[in-house]
PDB file of C-alpha atoms in Angstrom:
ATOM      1  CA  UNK A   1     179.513-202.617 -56.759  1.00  0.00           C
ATOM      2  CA  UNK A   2     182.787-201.589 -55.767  1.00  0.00           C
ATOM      3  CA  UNK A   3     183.256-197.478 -53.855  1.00  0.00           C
ATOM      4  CA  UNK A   4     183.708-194.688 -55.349  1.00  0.00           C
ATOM      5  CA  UNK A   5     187.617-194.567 -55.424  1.00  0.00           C
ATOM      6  CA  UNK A   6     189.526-191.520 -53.569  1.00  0.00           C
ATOM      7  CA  UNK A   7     193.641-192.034 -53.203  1.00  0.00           C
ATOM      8  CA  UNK A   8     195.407-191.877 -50.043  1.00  0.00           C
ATOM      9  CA  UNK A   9     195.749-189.027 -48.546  1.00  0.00           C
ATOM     10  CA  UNK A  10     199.939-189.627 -47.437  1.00  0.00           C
ATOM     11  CA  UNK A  11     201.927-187.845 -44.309  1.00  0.00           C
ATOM     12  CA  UNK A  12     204.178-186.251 -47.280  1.00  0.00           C
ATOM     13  CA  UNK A  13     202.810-182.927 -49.274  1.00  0.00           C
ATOM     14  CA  UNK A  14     202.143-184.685 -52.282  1.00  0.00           C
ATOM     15  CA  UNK A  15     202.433-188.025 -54.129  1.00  0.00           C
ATOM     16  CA  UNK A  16     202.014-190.040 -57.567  1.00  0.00           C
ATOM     17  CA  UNK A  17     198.951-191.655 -57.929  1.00  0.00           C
ATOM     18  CA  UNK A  18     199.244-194.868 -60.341  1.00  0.00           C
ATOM     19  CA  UNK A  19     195.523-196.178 -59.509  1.00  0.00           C
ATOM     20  CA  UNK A  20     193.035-196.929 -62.395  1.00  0.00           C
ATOM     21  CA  UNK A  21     190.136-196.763 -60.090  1.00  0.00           C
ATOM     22  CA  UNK A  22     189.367-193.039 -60.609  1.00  0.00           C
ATOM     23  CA  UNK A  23     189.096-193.891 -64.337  1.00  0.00           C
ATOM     24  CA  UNK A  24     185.672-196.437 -63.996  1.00  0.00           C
ATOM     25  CA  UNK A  25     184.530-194.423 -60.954  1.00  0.00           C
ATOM     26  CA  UNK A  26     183.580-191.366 -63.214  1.00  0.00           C
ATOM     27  CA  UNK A  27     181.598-193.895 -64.687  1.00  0.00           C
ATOM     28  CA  UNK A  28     179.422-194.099 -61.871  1.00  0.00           C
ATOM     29  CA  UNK A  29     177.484-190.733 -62.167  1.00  0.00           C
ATOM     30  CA  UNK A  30     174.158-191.993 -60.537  1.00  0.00           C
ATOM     31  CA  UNK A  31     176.131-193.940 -57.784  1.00  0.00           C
ATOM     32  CA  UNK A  32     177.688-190.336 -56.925  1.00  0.00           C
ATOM     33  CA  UNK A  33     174.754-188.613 -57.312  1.00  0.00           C
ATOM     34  CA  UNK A  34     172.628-190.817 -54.474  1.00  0.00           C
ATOM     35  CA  UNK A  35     175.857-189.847 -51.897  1.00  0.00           C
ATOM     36  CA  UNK A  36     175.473-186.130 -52.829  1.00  0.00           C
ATOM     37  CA  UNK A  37     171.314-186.023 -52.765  1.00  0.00           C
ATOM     38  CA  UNK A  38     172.000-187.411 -49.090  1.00  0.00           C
ATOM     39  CA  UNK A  39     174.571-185.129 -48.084  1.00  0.00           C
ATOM     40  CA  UNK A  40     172.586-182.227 -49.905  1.00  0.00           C
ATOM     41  CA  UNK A  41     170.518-180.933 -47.236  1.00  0.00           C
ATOM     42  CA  UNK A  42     173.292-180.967 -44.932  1.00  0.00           C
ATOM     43  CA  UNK A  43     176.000-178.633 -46.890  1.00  0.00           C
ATOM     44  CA  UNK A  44     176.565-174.956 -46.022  1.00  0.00           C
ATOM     45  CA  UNK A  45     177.693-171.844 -48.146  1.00  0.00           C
ATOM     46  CA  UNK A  46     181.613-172.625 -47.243  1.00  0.00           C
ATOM     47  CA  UNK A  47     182.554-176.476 -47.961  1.00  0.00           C
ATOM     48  CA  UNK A  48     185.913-178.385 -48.172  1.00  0.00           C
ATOM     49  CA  UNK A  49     186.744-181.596 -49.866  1.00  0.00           C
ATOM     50  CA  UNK A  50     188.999-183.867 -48.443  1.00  0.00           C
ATOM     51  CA  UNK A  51     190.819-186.079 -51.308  1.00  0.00           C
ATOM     52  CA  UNK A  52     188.874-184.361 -53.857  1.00  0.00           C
ATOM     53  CA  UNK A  53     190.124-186.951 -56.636  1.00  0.00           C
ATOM     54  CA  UNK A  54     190.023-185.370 -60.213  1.00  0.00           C
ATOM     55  CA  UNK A  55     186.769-183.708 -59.308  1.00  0.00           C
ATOM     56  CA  UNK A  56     183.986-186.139 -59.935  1.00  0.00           C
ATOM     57  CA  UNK A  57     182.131-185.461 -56.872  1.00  0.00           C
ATOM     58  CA  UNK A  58     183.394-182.021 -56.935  1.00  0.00           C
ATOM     59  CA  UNK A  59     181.285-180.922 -59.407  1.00  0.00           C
ATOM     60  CA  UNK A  60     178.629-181.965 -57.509  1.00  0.00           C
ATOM     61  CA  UNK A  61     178.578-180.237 -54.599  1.00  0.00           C
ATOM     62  CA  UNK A  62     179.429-177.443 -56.419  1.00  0.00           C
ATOM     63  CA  UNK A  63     176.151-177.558 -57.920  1.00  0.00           C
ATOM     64  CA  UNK A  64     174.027-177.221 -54.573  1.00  0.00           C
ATOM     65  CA  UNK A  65     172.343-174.303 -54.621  1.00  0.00           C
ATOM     66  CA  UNK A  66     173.351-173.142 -50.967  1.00  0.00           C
ATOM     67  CA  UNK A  67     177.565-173.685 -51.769  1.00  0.00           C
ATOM     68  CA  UNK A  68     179.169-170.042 -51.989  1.00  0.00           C
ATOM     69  CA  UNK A  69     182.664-170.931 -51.597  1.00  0.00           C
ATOM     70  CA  UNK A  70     184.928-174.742 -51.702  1.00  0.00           C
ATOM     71  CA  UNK A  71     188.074-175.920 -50.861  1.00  0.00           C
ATOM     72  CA  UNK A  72     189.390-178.663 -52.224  1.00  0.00           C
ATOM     73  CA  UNK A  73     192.669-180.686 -50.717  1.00  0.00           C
ATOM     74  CA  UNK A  74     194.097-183.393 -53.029  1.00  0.00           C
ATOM     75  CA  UNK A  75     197.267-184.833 -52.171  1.00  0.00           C
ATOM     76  CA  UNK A  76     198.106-186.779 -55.526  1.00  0.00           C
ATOM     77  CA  UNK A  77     200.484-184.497 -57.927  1.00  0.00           C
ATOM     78  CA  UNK A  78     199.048-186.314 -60.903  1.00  0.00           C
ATOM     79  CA  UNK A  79     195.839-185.754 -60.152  1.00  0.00           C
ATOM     80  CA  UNK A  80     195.855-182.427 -59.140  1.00  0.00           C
ATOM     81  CA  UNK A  81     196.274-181.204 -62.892  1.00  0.00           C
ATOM     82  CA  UNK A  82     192.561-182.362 -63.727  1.00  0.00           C
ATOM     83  CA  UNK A  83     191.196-180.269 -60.606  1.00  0.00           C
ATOM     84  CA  UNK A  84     192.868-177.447 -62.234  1.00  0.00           C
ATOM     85  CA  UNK A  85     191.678-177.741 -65.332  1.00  0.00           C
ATOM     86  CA  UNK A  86     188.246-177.912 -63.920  1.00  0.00           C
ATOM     87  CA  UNK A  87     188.111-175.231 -61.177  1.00  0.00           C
ATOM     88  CA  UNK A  88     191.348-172.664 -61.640  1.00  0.00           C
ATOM     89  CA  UNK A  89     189.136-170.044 -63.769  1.00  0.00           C
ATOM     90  CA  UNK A  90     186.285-170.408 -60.771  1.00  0.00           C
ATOM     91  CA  UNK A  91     186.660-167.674 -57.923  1.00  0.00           C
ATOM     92  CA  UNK A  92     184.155-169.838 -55.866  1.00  0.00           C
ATOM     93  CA  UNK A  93     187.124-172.735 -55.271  1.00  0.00           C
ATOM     94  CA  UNK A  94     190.505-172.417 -53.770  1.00  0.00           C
ATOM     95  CA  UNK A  95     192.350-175.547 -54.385  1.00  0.00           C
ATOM     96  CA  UNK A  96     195.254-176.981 -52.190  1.00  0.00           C
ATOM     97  CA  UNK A  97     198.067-179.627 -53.265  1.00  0.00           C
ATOM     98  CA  UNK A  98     198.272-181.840 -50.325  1.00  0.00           C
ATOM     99  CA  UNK A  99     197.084-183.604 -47.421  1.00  0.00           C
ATOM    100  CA  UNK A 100     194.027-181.872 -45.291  1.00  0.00           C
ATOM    101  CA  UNK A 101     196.158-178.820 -43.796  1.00  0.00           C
ATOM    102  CA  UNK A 102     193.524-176.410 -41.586  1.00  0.00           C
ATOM    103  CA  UNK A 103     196.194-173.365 -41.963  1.00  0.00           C
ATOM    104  CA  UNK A 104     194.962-173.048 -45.356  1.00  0.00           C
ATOM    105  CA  UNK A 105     191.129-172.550 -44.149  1.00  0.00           C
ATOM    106  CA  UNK A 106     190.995-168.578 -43.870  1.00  0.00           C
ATOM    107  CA  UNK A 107     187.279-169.192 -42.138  1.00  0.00           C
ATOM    108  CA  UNK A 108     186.019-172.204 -40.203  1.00  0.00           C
ATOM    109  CA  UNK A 109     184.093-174.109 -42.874  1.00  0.00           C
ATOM    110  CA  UNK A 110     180.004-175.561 -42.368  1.00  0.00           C
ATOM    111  CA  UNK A 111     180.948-178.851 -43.594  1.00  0.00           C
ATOM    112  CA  UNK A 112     183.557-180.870 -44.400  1.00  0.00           C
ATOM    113  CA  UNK A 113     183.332-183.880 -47.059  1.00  0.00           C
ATOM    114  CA  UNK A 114     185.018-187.006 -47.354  1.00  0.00           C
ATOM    115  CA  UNK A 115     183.875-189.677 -49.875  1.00  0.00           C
ATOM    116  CA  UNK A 116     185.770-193.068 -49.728  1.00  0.00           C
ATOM    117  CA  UNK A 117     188.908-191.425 -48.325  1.00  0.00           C
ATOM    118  CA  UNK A 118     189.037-192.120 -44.611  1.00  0.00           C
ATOM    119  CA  UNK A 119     190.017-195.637 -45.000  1.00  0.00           C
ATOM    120  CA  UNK A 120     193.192-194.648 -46.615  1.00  0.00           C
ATOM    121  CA  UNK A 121     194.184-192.333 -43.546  1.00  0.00           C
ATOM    122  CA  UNK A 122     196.152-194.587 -40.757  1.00  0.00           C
ATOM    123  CA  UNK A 123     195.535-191.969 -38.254  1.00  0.00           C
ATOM    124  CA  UNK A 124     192.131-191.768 -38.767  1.00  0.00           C
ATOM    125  CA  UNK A 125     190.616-190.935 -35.196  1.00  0.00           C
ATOM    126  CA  UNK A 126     193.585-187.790 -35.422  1.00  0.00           C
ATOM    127  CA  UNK A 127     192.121-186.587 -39.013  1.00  0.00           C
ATOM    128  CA  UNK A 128     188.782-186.540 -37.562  1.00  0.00           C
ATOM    129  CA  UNK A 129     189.454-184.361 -34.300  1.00  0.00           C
ATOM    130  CA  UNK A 130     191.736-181.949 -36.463  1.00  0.00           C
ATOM    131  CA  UNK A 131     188.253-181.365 -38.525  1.00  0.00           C
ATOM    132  CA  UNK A 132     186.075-181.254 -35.247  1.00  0.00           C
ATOM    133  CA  UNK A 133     188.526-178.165 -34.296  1.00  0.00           C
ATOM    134  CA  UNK A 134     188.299-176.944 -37.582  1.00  0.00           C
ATOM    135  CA  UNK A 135     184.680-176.794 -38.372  1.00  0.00           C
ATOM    136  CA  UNK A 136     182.179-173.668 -37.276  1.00  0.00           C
ATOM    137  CA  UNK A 137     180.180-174.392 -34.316  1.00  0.00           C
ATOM    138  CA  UNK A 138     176.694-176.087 -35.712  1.00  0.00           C
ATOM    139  CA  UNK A 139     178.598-177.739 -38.900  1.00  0.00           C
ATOM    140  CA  UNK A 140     178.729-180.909 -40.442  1.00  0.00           C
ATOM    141  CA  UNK A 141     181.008-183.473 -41.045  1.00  0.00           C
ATOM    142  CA  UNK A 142     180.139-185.486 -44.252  1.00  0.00           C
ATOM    143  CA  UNK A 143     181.161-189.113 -44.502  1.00  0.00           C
ATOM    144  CA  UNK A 144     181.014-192.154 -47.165  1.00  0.00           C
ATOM    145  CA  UNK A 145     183.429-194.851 -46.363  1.00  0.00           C
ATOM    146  CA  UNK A 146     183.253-198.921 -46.978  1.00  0.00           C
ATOM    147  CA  UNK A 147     181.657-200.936 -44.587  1.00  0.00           C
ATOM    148  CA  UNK A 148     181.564-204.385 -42.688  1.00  0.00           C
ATOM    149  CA  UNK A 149     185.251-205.470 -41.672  1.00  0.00           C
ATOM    150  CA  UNK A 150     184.813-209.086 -43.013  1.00  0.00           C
ATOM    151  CA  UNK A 151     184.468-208.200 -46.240  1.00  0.00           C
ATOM    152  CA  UNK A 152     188.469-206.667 -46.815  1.00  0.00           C
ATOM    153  CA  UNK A 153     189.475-208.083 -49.522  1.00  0.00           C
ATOM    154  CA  UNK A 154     192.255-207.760 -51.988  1.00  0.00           C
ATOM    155  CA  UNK A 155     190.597-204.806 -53.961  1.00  0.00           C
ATOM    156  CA  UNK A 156     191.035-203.259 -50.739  1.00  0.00           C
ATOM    157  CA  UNK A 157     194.355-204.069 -50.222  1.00  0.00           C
ATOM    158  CA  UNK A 158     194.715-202.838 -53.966  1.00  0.00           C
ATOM    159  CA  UNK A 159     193.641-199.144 -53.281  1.00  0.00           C
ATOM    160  CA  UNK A 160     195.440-198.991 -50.156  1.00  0.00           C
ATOM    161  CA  UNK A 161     192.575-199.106 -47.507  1.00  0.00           C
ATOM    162  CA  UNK A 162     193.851-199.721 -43.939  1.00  0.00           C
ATOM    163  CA  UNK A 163     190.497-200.887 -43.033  1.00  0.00           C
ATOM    164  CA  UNK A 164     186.453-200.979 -43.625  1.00  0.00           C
ATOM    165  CA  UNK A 165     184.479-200.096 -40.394  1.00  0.00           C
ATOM    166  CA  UNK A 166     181.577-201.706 -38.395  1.00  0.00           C
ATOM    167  CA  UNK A 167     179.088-199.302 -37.980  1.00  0.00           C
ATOM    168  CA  UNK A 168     179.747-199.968 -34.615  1.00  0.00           C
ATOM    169  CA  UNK A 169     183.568-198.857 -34.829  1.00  0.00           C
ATOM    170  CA  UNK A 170     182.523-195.682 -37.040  1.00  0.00           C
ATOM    171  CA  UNK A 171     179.899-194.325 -34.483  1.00  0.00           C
ATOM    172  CA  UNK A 172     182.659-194.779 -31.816  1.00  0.00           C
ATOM    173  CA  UNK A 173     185.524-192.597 -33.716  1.00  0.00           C
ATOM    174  CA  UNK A 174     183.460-189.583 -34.314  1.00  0.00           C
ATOM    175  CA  UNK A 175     181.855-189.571 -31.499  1.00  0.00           C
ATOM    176  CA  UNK A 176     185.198-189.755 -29.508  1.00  0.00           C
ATOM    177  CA  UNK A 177     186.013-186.841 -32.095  1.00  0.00           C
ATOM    178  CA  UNK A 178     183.656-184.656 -30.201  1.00  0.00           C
ATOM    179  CA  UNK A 179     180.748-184.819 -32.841  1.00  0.00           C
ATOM    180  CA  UNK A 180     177.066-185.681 -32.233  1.00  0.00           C
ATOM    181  CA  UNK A 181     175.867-188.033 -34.584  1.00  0.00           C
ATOM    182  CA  UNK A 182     173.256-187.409 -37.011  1.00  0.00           C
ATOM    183  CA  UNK A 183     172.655-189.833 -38.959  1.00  0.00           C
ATOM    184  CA  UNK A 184     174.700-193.333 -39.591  1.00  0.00           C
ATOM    185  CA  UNK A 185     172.998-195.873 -42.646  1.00  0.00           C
ATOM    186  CA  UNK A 186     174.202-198.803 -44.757  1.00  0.00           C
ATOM    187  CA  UNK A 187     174.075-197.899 -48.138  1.00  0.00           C
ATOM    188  CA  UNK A 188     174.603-200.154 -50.850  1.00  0.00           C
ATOM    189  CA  UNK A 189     173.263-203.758 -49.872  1.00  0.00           C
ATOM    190  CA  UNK A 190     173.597-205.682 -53.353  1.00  0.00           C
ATOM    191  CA  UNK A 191     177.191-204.554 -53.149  1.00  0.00           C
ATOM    192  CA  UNK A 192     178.277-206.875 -50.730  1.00  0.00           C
ATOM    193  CA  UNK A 193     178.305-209.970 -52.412  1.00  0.00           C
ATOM    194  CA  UNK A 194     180.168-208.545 -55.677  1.00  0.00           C
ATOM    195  CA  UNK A 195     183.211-206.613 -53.613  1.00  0.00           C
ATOM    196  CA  UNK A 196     183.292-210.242 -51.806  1.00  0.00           C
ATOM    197  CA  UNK A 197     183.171-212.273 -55.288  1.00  0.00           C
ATOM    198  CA  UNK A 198     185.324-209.465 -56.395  1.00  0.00           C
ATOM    199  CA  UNK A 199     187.667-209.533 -53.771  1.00  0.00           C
ATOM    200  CA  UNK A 200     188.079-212.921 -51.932  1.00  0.00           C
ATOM    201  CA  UNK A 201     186.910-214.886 -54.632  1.00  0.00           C
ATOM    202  CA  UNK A 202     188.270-213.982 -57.798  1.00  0.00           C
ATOM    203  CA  UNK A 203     190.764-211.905 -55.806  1.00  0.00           C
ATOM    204  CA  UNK A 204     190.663-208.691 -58.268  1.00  0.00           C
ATOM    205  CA  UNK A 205     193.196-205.641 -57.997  1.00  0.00           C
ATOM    206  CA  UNK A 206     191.292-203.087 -60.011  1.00  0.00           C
ATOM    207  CA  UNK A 207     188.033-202.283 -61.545  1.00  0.00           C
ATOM    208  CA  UNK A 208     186.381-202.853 -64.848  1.00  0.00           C
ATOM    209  CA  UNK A 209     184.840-199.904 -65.969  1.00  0.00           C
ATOM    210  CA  UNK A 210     182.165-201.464 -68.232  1.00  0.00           C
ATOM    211  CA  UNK A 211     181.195-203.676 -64.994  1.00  0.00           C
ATOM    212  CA  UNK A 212     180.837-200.268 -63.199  1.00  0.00           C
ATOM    213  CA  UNK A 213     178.951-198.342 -65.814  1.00  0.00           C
ATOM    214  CA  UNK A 214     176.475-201.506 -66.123  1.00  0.00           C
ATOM    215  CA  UNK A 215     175.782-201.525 -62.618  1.00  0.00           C
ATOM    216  CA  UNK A 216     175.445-197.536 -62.515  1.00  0.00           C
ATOM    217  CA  UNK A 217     173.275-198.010 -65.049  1.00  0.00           C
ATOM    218  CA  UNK A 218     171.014-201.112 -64.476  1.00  0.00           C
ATOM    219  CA  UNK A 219     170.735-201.423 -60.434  1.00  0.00           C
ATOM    220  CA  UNK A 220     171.759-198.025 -58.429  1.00  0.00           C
ATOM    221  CA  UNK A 221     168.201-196.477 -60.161  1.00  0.00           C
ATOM    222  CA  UNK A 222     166.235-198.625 -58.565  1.00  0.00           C
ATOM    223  CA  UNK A 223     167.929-200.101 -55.543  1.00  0.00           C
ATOM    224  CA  UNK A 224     168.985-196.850 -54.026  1.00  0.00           C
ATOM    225  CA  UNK A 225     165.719-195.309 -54.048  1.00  0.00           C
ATOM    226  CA  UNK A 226     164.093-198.376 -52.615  1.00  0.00           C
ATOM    227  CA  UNK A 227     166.868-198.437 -49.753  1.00  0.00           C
ATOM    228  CA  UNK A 228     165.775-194.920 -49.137  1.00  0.00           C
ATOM    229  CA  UNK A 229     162.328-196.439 -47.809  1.00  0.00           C
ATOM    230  CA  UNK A 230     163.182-199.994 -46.378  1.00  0.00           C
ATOM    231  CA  UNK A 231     166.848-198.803 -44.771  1.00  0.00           C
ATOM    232  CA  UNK A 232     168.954-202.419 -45.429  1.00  0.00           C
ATOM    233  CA  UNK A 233     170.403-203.873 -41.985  1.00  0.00           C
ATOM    234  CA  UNK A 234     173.879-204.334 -43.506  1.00  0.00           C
ATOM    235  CA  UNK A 235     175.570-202.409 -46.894  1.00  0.00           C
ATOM    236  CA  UNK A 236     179.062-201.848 -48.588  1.00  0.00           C
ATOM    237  CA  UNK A 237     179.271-198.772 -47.747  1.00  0.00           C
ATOM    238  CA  UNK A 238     178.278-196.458 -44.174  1.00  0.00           C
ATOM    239  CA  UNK A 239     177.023-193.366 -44.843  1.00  0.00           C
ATOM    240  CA  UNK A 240     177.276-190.526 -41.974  1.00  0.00           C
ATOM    241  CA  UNK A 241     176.300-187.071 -40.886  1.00  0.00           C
ATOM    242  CA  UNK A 242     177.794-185.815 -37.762  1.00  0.00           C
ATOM    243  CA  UNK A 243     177.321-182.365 -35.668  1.00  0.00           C
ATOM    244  CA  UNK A 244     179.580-179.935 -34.300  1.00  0.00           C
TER     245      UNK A 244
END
């Protein structure tokens, strides 16, 4: 199944997003849920989203029981309407236009999220020491991003990705950050073989939401739990916790 789909976050204050991608990911409700029920017991009372999308996995974490206070940096002018809608009448959220900006942060935040949005950042290893420096001392930095480098294929040349990342390459770039390293996974192991099919066979450019909301539906119940027990030795996606 293909990620959860955040746009790039550009050099520039703010840009146009013309992606579909957003569209089926909202689809995926039990797909995002499974991300945020393993992030969960790692969020504090003050959390920022980096490319927070229209809000999909907003919501979310706004829903944990231990979140007092969010910030929320989305750098697409189009999309930053929806986060409005959603969150302006909320004095729990401050939302930003624009890329991750740590002027903005009045107090160091616990954690930090990013869900499918590093891989759209060409500076990647200077986004993630910028958020080392900006975190509290003891927080977390909260990462989903698509895994194993073979598999880049033209949906991820689609949705702008510079890259996916070994698990091997990941570890190294937050470590180097200056983080310890929690926890690093595969998540996702029956969606290798449909982003490959997807992408280097039949060489699609965007997603089909009824394909995503069948595969929400059908095989994330089961699969994810059972990967929860019998952790899979390769996935689509790496899933990581990392200490300040």
């Amino acid at each position: 199944m293909p990620e959860a789909q955040a746009p790039p976050t550009p050099v520039s204050t703010s840009f146009v997003y013309t992606g579909t991608e957003l569209d089926a990911m909202a689809e995926a409700r039990n797909y995002c849920r499974w991300i945020f029920q393993f992030f969960q017991p790692h969020l504090g009372t003050r959390v920022v989203e980096i490319g927070a999308g229209t809000g999909t996995f907003s919501r979310l974490l706004l829903g944990a029981p231990a979140v007092r206070e969010m910030i929320l940096f989305e750098a697409a002018a189009n999309l930053f309407p929806a986060l409005e809608r959603q969150f302006l009448a909320d004095a729990r959220v401050q939302l930003h236009l624009g890329s991750f900006n740590p002027s903005h942060l009045e107090k160091a935040p616990d954690s930090i999220v990013m869900v499918n949005v590093l891989e759209h950042i060409g500076d990647d290893a200077g986004l993630l020491s910028e958020i080392h420096q900006s975190l509290s001392p003891g927080g977390h930095l909260l990462l989903f991003v698509p895994a194993l480098e073979w598999n880049f294929g033209s949906l991820d040349k689609a949705f702008d990705h510079f890259r996916r990342y070994s698990r091997q390459a990941l570890r190294a770039k937050i470590e180097d950050a200056g983080f310890e390293l929690v926890r690093l996974r595969y998540a996702n192991a029956l969606g290798v073989a449909s982003w490959f099919f997807a992408g280097k066979i039949f060489r699609q450019r965007t997603l089909n939401p009824a394909q995503v909301r069948w595969y929400d539906r059908w095989v994330i119940p089961w699969s994810f739990p059972l990967e929860r027990i019998l952790e899979p030795p390769l996935g689509q996606s790496l899933v990581a916790v990392a200490r300040k």
